[in-house]
mmCIF file of C-alpha atoms in Angstrom:
data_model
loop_
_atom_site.group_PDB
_atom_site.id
_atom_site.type_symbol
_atom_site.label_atom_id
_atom_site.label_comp_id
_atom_site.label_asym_id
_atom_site.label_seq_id
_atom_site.Cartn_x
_atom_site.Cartn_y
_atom_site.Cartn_z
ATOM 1 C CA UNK A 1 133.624 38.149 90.384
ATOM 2 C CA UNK A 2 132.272 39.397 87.303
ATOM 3 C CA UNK A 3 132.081 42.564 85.921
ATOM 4 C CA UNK A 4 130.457 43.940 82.928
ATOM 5 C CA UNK A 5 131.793 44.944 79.901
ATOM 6 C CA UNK A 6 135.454 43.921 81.135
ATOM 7 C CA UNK A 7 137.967 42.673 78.696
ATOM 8 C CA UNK A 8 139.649 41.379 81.977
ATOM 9 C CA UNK A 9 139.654 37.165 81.545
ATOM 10 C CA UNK A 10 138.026 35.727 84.881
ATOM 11 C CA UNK A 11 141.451 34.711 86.484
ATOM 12 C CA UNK A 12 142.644 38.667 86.060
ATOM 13 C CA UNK A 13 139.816 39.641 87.621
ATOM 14 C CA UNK A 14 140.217 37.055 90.441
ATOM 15 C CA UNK A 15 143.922 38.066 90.783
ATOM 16 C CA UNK A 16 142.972 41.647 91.169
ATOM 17 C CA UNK A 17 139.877 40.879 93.509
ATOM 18 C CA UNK A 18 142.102 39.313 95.406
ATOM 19 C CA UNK A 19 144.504 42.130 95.645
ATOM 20 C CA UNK A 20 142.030 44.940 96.044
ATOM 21 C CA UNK A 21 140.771 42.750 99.539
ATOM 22 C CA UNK A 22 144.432 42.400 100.884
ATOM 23 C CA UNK A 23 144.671 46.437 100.610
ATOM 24 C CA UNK A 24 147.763 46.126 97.902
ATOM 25 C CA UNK A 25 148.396 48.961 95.601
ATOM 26 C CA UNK A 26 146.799 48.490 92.542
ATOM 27 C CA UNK A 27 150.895 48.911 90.572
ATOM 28 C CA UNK A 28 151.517 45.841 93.231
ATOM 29 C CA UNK A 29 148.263 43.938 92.361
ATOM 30 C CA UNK A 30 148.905 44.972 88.459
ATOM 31 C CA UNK A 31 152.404 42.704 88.919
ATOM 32 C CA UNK A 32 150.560 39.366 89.983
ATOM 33 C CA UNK A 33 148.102 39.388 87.964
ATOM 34 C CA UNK A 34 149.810 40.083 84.933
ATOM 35 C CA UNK A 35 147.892 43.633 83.388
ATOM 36 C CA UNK A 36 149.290 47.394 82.876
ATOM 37 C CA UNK A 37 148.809 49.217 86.097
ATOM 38 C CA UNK A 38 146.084 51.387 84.643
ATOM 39 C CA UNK A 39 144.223 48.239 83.742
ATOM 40 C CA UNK A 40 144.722 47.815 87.770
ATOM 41 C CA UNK A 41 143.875 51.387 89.048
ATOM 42 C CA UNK A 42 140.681 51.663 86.774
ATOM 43 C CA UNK A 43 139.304 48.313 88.369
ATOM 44 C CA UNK A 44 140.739 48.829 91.547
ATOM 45 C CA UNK A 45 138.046 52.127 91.013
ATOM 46 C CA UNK A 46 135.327 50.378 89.580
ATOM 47 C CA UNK A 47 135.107 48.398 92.680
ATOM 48 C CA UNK A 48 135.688 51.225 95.364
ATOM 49 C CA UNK A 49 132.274 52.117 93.241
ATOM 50 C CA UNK A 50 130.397 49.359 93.301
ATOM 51 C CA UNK A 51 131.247 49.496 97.303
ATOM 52 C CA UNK A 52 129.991 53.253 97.386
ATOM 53 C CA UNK A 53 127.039 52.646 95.384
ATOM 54 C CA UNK A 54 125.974 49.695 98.211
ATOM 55 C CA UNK A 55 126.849 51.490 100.711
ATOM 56 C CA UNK A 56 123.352 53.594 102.425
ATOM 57 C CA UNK A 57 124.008 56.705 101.989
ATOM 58 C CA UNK A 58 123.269 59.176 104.592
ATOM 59 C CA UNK A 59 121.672 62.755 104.927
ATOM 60 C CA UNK A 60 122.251 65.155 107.020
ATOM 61 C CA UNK A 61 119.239 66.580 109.031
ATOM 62 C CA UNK A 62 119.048 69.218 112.327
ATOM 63 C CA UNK A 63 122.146 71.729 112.832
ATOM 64 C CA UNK A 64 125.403 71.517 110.737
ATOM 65 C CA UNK A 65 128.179 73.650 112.319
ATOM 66 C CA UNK A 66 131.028 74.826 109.968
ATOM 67 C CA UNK A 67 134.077 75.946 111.624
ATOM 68 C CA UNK A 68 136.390 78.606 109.946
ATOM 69 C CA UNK A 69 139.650 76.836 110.028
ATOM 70 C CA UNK A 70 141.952 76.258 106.995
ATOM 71 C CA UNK A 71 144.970 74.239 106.613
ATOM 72 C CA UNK A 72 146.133 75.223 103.543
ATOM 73 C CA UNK A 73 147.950 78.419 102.250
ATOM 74 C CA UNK A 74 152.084 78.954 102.002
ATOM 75 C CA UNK A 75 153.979 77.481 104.974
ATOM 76 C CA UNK A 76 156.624 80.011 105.550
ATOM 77 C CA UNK A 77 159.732 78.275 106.952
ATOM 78 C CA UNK A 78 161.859 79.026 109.896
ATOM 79 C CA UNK A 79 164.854 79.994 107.988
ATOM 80 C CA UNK A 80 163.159 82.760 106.221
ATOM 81 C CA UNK A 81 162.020 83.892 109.678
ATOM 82 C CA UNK A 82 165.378 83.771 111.143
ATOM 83 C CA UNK A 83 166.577 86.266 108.148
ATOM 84 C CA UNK A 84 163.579 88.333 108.687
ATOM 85 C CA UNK A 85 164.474 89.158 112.186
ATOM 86 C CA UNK A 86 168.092 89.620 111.416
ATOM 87 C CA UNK A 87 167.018 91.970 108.514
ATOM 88 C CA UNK A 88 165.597 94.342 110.896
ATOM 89 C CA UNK A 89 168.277 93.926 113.856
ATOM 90 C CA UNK A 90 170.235 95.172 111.256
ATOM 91 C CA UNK A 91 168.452 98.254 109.955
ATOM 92 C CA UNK A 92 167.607 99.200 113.696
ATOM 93 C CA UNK A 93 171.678 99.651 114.306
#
């Protein structure tokens, strides 16, 4: 595989290619083929966007529903509930 305007010599390249298909991290894939891990990680991106940019992309057409759930926000934990509820046990003596 070539890529443009790499540094990368052909065999690093290969090495990482080869990586990037076996799923491996790209710190693993960085090890065997002998470059810094953020040599791996921006390749290992490069190609997840030459995959995207392949890919057909897709629009949506008719009805899109939108739910109003949310996941995120403070998870309050069972031991501060547990104090909360012995908080007012205690005030209602």
């Amino acid at each position: 595989m070539y890529e443009r305007r790499s540094r990368l010599k052909s065999h690093q390249q290969g090495e990482l290619l080869k990586m990037f298909v076996v799923g491996a991290t790209a710190r693993a894939a960085a090890e065997v083929g002998g470059v810094h891990r953020n040599t791996a990680a921006v390749f290992f991106m490069r190609l997840r966007k030459l995959i995207a940019s392949k890919l057909p992309s897709y629009e949506l057409s008719g009805e899109v529903e939108a739910d109003e759930s949310y996941f995120g926000g403070i998870r309050v934990r069972e031991n501060e509930d547990v104090v909360q509820q012995a908080k007012w046990l205690y005030l209602a003596y």
